[in-house]
PDB file of N, CA, C and O in Angstrom, chain B, residues numbered from 101:
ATOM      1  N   UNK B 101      19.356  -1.978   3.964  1.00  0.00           N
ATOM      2  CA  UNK B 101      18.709  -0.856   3.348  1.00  0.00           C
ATOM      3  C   UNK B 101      17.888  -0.152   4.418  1.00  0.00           C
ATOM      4  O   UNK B 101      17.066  -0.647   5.189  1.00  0.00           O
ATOM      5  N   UNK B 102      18.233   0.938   4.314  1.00  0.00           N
ATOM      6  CA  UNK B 102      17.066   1.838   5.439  1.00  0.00           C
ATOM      7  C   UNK B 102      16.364   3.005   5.011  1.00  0.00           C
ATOM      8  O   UNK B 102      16.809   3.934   4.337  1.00  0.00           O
ATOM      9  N   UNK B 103      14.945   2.816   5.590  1.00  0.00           N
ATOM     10  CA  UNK B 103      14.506   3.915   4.894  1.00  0.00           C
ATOM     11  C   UNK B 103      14.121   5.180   5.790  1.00  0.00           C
ATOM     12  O   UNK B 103      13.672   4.843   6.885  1.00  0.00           O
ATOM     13  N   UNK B 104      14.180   6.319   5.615  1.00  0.00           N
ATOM     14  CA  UNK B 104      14.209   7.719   6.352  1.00  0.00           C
ATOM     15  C   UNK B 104      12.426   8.093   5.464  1.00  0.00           C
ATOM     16  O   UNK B 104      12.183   8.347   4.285  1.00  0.00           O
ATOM     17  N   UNK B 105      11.829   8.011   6.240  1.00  0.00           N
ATOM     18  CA  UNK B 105      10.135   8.701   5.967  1.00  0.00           C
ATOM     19  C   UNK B 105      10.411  10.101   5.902  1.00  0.00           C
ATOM     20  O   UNK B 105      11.236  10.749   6.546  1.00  0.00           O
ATOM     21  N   UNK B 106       9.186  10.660   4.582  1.00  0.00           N
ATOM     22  CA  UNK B 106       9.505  12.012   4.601  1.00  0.00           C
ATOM     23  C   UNK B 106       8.395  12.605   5.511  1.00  0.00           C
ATOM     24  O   UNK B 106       7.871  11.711   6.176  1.00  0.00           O
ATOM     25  N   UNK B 107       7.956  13.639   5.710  1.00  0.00           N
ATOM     26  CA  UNK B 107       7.199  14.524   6.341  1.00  0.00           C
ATOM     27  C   UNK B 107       5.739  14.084   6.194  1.00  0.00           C
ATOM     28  O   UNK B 107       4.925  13.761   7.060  1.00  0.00           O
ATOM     29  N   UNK B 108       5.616  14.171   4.678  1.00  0.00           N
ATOM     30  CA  UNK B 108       4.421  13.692   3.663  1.00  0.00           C
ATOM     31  C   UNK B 108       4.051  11.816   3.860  1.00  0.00           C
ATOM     32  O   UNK B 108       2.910  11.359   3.936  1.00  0.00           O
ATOM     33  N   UNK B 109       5.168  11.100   3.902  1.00  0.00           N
ATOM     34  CA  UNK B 109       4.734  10.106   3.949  1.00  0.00           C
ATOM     35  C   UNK B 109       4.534   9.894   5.550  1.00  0.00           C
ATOM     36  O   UNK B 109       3.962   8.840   5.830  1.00  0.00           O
ATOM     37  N   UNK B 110       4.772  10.419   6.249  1.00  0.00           N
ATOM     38  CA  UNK B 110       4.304  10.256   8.125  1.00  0.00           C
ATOM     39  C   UNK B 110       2.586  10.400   7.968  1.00  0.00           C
ATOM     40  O   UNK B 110       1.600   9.860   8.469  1.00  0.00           O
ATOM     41  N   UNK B 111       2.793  11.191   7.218  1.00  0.00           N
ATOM     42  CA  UNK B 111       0.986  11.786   7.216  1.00  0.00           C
ATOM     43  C   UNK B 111      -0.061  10.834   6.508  1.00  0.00           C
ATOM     44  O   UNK B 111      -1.253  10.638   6.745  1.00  0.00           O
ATOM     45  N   UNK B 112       0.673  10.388   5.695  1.00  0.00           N
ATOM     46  CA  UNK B 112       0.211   9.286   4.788  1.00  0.00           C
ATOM     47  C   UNK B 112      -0.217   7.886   5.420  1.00  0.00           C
ATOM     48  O   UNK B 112      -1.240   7.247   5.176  1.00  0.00           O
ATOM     49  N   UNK B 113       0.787   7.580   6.265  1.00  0.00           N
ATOM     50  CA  UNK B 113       0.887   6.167   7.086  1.00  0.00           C
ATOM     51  C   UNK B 113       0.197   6.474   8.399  1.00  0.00           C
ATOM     52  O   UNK B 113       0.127   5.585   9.247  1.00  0.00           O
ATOM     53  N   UNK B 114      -0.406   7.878   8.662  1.00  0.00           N
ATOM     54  CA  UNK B 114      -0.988   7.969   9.933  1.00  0.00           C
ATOM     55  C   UNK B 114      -2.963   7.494   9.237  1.00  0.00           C
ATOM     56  O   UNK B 114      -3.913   6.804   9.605  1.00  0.00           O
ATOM     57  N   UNK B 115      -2.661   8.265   8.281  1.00  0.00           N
ATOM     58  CA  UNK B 115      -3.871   8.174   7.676  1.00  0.00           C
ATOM     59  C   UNK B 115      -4.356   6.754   7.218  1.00  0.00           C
ATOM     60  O   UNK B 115      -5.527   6.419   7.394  1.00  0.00           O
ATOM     61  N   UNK B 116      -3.619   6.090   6.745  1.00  0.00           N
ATOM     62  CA  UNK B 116      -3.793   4.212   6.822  1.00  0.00           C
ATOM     63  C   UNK B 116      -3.350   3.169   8.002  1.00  0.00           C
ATOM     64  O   UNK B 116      -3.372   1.957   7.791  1.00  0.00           O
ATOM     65  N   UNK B 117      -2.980   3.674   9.146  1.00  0.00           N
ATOM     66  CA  UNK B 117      -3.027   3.046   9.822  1.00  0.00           C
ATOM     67  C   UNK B 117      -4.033   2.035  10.132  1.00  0.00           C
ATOM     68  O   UNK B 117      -3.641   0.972  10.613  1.00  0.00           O
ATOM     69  N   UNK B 118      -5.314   2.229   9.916  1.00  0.00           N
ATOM     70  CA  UNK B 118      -6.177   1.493  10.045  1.00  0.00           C
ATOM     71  C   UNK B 118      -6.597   1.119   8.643  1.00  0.00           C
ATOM     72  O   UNK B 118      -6.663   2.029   7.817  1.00  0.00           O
ATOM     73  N   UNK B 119      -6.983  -0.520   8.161  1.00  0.00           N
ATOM     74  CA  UNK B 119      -7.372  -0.458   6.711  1.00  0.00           C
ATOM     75  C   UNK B 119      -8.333  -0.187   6.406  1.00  0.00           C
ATOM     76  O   UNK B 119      -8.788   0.372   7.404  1.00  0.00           O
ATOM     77  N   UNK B 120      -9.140  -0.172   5.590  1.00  0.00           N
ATOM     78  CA  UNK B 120     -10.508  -0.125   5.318  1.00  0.00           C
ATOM     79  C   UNK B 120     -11.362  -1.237   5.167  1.00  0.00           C
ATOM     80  O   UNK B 120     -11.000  -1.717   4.093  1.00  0.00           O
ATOM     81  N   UNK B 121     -11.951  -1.681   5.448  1.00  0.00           N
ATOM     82  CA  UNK B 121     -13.221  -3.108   5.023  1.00  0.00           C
ATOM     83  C   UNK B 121     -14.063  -2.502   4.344  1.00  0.00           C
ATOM     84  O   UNK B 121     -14.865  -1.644   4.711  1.00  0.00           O
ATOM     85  N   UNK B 122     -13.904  -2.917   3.390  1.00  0.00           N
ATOM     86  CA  UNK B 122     -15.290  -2.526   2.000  1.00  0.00           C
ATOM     87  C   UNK B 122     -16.171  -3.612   2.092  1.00  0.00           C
ATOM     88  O   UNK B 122     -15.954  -4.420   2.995  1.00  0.00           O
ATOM     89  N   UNK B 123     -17.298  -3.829   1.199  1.00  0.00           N
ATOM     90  CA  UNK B 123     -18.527  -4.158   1.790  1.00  0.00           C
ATOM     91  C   UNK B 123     -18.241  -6.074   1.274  1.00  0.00           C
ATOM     92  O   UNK B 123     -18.952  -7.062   1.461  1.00  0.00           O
ATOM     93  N   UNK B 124     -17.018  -5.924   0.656  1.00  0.00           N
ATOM     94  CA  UNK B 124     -17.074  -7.727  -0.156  1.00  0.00           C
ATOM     95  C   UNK B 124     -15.931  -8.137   1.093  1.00  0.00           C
ATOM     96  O   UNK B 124     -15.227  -9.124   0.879  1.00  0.00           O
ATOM     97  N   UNK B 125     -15.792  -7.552   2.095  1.00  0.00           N
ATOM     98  CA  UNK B 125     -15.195  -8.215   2.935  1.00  0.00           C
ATOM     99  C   UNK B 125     -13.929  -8.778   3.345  1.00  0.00           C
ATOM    100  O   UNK B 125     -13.449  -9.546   4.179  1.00  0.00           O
ATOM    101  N   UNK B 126     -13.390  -7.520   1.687  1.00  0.00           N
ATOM    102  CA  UNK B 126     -11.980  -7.367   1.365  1.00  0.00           C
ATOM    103  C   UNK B 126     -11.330  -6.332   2.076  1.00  0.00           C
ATOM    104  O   UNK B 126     -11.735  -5.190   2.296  1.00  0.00           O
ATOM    105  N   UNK B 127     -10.449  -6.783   2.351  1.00  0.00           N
ATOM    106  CA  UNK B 127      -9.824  -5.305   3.276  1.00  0.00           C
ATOM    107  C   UNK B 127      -8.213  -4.427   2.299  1.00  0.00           C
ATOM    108  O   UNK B 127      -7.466  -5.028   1.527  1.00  0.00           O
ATOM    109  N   UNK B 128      -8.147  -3.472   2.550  1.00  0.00           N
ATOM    110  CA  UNK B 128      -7.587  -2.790   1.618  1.00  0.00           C
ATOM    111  C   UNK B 128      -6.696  -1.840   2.250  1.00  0.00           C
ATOM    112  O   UNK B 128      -7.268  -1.136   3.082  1.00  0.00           O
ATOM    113  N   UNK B 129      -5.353  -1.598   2.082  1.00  0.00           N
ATOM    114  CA  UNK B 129      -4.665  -0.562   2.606  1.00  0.00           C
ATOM    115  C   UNK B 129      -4.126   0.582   0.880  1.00  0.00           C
ATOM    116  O   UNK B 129      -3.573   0.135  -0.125  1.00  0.00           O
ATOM    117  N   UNK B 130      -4.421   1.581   1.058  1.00  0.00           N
ATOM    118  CA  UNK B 130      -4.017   2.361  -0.041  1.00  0.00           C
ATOM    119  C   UNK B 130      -3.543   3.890   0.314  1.00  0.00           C
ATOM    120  O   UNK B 130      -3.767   4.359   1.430  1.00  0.00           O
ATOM    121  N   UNK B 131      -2.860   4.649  -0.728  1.00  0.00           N
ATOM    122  CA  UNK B 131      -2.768   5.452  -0.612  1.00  0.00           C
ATOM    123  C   UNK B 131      -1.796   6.169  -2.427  1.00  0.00           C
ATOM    124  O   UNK B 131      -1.396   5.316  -3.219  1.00  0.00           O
ATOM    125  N   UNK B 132      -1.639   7.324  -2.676  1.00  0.00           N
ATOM    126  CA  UNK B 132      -1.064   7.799  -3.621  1.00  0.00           C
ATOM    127  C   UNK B 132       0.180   9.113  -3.268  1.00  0.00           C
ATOM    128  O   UNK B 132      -0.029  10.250  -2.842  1.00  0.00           O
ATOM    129  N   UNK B 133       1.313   8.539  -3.580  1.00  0.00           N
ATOM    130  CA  UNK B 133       2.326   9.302  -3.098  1.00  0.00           C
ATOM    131  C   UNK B 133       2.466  10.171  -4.489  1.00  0.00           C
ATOM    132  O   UNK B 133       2.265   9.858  -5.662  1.00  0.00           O
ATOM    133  N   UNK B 134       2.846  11.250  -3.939  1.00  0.00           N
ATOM    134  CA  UNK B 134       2.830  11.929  -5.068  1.00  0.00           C
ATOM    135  C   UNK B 134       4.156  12.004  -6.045  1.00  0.00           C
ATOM    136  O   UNK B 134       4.988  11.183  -5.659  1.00  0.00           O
ATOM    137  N   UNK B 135       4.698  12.921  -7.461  1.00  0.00           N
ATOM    138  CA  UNK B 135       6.121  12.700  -7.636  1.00  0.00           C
ATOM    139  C   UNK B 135       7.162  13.505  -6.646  1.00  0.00           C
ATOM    140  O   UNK B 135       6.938  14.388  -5.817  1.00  0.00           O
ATOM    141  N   UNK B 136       8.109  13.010  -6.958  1.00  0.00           N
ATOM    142  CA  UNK B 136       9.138  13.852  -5.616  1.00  0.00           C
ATOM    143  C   UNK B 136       9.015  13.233  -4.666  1.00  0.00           C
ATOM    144  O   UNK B 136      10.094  13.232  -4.075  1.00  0.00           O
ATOM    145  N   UNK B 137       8.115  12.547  -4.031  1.00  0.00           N
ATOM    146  CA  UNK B 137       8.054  11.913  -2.694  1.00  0.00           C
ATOM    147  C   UNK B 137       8.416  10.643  -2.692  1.00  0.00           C
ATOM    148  O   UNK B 137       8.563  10.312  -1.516  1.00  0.00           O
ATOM    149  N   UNK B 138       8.704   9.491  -3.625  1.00  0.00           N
ATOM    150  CA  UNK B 138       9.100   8.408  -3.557  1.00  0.00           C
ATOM    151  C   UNK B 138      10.051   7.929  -4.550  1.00  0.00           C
ATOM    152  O   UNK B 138      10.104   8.347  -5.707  1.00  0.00           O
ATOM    153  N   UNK B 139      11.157   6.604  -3.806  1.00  0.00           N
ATOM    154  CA  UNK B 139      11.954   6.589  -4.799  1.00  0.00           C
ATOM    155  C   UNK B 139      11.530   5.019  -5.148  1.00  0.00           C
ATOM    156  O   UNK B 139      10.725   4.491  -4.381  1.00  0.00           O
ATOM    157  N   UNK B 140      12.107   4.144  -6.427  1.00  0.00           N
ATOM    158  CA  UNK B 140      12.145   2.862  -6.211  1.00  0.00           C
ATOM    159  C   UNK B 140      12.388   2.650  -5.278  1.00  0.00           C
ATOM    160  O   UNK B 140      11.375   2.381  -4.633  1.00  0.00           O
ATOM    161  N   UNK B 141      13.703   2.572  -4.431  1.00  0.00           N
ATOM    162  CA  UNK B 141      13.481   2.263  -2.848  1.00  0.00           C
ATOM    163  C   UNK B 141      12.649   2.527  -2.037  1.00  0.00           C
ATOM    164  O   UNK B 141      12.212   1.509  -1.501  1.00  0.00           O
ATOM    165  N   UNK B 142      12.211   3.441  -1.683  1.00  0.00           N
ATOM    166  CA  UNK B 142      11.221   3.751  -1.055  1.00  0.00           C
ATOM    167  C   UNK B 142      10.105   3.279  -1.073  1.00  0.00           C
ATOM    168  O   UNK B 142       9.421   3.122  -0.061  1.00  0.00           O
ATOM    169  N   UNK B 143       9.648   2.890  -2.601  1.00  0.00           N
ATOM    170  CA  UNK B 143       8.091   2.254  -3.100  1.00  0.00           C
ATOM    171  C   UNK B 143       8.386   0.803  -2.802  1.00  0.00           C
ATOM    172  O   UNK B 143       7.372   0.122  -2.647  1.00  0.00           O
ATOM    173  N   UNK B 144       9.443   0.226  -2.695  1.00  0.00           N
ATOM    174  CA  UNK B 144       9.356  -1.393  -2.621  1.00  0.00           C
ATOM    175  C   UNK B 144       9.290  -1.527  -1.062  1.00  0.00           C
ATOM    176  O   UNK B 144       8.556  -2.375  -0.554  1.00  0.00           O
ATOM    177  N   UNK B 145      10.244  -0.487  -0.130  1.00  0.00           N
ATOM    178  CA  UNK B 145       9.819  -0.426   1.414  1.00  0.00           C
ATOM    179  C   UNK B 145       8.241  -0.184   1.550  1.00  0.00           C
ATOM    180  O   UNK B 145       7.491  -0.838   2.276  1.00  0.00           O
ATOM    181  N   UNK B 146       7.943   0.697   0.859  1.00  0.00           N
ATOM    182  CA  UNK B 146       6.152   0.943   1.412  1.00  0.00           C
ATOM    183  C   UNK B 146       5.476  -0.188   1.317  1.00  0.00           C
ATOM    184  O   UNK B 146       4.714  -0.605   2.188  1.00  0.00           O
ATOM    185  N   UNK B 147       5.729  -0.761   0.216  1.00  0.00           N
ATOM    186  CA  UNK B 147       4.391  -1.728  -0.591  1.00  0.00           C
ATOM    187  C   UNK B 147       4.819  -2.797   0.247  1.00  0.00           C
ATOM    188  O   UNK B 147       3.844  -3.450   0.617  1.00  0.00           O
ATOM    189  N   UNK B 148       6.138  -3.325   0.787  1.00  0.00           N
ATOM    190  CA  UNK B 148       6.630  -4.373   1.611  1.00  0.00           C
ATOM    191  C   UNK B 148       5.573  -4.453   2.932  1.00  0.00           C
ATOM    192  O   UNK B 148       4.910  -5.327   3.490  1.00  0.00           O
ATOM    193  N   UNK B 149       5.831  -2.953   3.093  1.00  0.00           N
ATOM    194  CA  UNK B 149       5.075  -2.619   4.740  1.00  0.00           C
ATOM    195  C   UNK B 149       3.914  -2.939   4.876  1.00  0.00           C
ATOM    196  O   UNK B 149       3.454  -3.263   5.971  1.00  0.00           O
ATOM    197  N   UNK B 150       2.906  -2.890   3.275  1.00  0.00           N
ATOM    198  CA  UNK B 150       2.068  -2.848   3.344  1.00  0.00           C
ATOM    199  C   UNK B 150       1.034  -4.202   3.393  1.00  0.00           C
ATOM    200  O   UNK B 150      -0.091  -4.482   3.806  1.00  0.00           O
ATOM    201  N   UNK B 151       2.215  -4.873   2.668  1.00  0.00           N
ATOM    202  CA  UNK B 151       1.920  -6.543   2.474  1.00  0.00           C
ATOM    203  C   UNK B 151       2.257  -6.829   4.141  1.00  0.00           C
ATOM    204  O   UNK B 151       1.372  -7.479   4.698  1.00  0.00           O
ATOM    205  N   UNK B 152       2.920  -6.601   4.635  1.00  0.00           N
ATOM    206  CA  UNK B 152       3.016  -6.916   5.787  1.00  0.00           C
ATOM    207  C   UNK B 152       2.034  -6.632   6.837  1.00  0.00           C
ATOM    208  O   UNK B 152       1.957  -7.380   7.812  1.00  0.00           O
ATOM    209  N   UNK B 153       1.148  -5.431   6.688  1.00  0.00           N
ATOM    210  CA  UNK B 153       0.347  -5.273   7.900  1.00  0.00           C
ATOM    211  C   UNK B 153      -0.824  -6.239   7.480  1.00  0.00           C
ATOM    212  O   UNK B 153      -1.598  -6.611   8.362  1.00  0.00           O
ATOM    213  N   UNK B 154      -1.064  -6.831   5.677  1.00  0.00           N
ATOM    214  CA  UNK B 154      -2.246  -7.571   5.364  1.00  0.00           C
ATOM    215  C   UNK B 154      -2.423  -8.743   6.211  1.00  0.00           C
ATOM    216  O   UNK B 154      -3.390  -9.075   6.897  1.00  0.00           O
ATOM    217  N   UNK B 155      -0.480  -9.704   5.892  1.00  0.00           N
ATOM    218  CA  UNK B 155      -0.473 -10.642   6.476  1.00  0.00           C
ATOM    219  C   UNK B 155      -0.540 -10.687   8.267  1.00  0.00           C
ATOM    220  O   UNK B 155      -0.804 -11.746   8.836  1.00  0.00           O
ATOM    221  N   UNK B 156      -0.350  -9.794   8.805  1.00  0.00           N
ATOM    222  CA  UNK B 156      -0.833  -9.402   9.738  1.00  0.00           C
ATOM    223  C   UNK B 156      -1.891  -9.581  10.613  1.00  0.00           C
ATOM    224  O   UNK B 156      -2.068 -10.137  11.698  1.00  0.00           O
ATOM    225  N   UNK B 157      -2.628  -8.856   9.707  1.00  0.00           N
ATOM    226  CA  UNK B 157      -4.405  -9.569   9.614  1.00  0.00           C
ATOM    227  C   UNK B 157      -4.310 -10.675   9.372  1.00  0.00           C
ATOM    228  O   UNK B 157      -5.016 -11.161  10.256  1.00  0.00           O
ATOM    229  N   UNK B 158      -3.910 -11.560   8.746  1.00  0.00           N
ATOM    230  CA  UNK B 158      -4.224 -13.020   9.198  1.00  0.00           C
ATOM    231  C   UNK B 158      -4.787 -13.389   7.761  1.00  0.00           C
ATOM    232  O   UNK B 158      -5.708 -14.169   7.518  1.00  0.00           O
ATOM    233  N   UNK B 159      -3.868 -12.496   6.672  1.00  0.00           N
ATOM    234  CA  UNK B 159      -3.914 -12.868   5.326  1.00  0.00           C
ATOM    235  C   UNK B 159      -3.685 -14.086   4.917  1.00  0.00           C
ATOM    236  O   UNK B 159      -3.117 -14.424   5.956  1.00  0.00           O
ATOM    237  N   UNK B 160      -3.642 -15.222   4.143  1.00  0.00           N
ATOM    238  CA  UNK B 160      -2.687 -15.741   3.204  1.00  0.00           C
ATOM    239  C   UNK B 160      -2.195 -15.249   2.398  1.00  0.00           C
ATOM    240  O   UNK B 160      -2.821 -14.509   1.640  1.00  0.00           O
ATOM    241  N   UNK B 161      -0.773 -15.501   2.255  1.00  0.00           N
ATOM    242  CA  UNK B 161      -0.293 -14.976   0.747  1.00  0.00           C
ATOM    243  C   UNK B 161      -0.774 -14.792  -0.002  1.00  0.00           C
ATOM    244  O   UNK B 161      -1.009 -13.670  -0.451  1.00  0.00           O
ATOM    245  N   UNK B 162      -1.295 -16.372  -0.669  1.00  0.00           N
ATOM    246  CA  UNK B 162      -2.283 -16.711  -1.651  1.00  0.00           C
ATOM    247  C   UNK B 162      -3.060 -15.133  -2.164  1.00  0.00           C
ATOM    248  O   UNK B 162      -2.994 -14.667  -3.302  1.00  0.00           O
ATOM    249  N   UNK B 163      -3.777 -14.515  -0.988  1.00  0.00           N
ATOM    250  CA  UNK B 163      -4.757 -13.521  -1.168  1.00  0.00           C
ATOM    251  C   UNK B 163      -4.594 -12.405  -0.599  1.00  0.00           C
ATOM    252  O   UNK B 163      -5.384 -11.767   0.097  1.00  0.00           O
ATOM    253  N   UNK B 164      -3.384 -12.140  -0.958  1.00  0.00           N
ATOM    254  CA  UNK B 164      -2.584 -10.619  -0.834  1.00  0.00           C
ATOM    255  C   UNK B 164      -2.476 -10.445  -2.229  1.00  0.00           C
ATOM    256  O   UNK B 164      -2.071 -11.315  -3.000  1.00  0.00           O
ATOM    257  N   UNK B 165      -2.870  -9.228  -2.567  1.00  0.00           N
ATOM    258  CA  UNK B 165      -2.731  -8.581  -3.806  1.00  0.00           C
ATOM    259  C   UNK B 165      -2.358  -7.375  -3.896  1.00  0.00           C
ATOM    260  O   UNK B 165      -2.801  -6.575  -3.072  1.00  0.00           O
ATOM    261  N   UNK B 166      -1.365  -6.893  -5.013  1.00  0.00           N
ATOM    262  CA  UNK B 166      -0.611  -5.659  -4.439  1.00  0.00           C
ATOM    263  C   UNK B 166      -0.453  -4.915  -5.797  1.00  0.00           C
ATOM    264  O   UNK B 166       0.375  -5.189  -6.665  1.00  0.00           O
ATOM    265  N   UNK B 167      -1.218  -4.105  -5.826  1.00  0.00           N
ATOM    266  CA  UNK B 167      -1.500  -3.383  -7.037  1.00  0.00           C
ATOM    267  C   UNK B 167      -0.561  -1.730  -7.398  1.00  0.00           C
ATOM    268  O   UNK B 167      -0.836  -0.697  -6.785  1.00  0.00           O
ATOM    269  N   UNK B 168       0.466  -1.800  -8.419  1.00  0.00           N
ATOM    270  CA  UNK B 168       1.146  -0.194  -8.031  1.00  0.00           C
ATOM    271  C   UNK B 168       1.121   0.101  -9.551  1.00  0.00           C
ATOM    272  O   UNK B 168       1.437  -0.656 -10.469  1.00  0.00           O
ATOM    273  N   UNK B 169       0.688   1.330  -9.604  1.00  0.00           N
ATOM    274  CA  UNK B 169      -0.059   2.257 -10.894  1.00  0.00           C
ATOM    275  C   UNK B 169       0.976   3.535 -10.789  1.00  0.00           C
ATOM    276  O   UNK B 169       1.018   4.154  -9.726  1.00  0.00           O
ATOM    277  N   UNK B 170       1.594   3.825 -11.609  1.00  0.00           N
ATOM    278  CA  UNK B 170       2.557   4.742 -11.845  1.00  0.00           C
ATOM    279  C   UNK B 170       1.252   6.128 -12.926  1.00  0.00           C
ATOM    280  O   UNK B 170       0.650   6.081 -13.999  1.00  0.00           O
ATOM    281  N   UNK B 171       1.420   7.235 -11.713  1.00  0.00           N
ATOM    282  CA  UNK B 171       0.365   8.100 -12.922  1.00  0.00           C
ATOM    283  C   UNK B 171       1.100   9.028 -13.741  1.00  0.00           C
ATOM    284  O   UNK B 171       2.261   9.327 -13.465  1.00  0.00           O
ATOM    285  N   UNK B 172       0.515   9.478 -14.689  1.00  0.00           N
ATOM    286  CA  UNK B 172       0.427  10.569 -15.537  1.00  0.00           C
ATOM    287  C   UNK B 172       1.396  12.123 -14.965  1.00  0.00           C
ATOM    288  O   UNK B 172       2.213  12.817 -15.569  1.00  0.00           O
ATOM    289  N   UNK B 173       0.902  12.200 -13.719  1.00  0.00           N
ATOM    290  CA  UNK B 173       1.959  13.026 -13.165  1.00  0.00           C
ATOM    291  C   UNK B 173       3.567  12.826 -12.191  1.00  0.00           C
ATOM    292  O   UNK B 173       4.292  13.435 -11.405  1.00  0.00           O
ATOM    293  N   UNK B 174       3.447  11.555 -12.903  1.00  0.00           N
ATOM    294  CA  UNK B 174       4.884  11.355 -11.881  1.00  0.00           C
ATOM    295  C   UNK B 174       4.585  10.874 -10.488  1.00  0.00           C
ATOM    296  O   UNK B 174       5.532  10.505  -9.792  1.00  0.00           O
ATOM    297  N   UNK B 175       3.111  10.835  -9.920  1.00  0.00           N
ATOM    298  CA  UNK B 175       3.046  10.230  -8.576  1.00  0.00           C
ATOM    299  C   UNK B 175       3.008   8.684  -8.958  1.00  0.00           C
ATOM    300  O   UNK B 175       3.307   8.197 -10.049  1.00  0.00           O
ATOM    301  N   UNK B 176       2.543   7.980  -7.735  1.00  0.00           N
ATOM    302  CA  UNK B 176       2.561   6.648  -7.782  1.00  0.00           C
ATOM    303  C   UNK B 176       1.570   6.170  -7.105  1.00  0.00           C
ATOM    304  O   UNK B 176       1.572   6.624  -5.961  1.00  0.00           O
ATOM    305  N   UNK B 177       0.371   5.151  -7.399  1.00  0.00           N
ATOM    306  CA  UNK B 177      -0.819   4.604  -6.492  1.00  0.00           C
ATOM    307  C   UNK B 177      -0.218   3.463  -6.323  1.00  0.00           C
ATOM    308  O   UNK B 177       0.609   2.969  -7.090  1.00  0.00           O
ATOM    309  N   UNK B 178      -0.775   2.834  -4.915  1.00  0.00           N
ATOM    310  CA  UNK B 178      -0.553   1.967  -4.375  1.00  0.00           C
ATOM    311  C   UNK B 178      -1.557   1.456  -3.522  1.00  0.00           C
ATOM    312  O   UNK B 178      -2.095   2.160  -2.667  1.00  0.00           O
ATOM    313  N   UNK B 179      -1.906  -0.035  -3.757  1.00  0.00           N
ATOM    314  CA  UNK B 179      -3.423  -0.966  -3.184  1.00  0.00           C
ATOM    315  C   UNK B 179      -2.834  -1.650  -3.028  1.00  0.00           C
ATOM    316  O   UNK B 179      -1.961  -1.966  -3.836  1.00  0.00           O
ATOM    317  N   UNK B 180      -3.099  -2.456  -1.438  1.00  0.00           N
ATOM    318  CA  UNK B 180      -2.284  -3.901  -1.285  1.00  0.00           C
ATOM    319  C   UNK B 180      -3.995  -4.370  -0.738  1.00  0.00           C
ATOM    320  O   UNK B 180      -4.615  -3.717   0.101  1.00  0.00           O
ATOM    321  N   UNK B 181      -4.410  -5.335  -1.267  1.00  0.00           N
ATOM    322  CA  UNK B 181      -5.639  -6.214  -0.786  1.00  0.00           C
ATOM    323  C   UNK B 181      -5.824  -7.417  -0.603  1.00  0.00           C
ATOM    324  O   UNK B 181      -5.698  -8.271  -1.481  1.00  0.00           O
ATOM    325  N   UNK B 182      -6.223  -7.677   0.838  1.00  0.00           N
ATOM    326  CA  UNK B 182      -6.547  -9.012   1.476  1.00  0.00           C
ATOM    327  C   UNK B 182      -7.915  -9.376   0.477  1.00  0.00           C
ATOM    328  O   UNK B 182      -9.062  -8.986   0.694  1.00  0.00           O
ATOM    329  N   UNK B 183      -7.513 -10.135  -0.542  1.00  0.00           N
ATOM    330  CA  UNK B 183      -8.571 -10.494  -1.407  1.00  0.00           C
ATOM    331  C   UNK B 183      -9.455 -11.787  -1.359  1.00  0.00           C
ATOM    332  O   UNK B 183      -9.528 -12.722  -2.156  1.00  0.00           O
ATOM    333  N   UNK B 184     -10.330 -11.467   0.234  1.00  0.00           N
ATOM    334  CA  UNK B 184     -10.689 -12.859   0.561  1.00  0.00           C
ATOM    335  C   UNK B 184     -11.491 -13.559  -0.396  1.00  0.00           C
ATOM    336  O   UNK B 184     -11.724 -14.723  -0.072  1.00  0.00           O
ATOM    337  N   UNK B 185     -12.157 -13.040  -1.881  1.00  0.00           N
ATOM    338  CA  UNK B 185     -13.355 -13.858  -2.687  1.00  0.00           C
ATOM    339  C   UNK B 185     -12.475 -13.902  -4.120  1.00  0.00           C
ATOM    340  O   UNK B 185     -12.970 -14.113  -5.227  1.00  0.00           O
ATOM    341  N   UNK B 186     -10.991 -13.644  -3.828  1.00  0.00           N
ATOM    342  CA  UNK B 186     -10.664 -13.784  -4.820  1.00  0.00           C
ATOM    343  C   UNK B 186     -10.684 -13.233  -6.426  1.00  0.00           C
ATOM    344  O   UNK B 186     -10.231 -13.670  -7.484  1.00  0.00           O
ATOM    345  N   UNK B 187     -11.456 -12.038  -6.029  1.00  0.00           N
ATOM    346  CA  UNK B 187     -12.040 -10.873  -7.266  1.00  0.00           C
ATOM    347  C   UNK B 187     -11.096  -9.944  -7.328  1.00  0.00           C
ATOM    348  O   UNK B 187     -11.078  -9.527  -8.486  1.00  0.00           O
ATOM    349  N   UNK B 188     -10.187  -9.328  -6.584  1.00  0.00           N
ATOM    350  CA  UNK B 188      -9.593  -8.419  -6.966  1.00  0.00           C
ATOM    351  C   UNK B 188      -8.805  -7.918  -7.576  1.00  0.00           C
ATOM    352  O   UNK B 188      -8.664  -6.697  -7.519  1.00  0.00           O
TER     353      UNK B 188
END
């Protein structure tokens, strides 16, 4: 399976390149593609990628959490979190 990035999602993945550390010490990669821009394929490549840069960091599985919210307008949210206290 291969995936071809659109224009929108280059911009997207430039913009998370780095994750965020929020203050519980959880680290978090996110972003919201909008509709038109992603397919099931596409969303299981992203969210893959995304679990991948957690474990990366030096995740456990265990505390990878990968959250995908289908909205109201046809886009799609997406949270993958290194959930080190186990709250998320």
């Amino acid at each position: 399976m291969e995936f071809t990035a659109s224009p929108l999602q280059g911009v997207l993945a430039q913009l998370v390149t780095g994750a965020t550390a929020m203050a519980s010490d959880d680290v978090e990669i996110s972003t919201l593609v909008p509709e038109g821009e992603w397919t099931d394929e596409s969303l299981a490549v992203l969210v893959a990628d995304y679990e991948h840069k957690i474990a990366e960091m030096g995740a456990p599985q265990a505390q990878i959490k990968t959250h995908v919210e289908h909205t109201s307008r046809g886009g799609v949210k997406i949270r993958v979190v290194w959930d080190r206290n186990g709250t998320s």
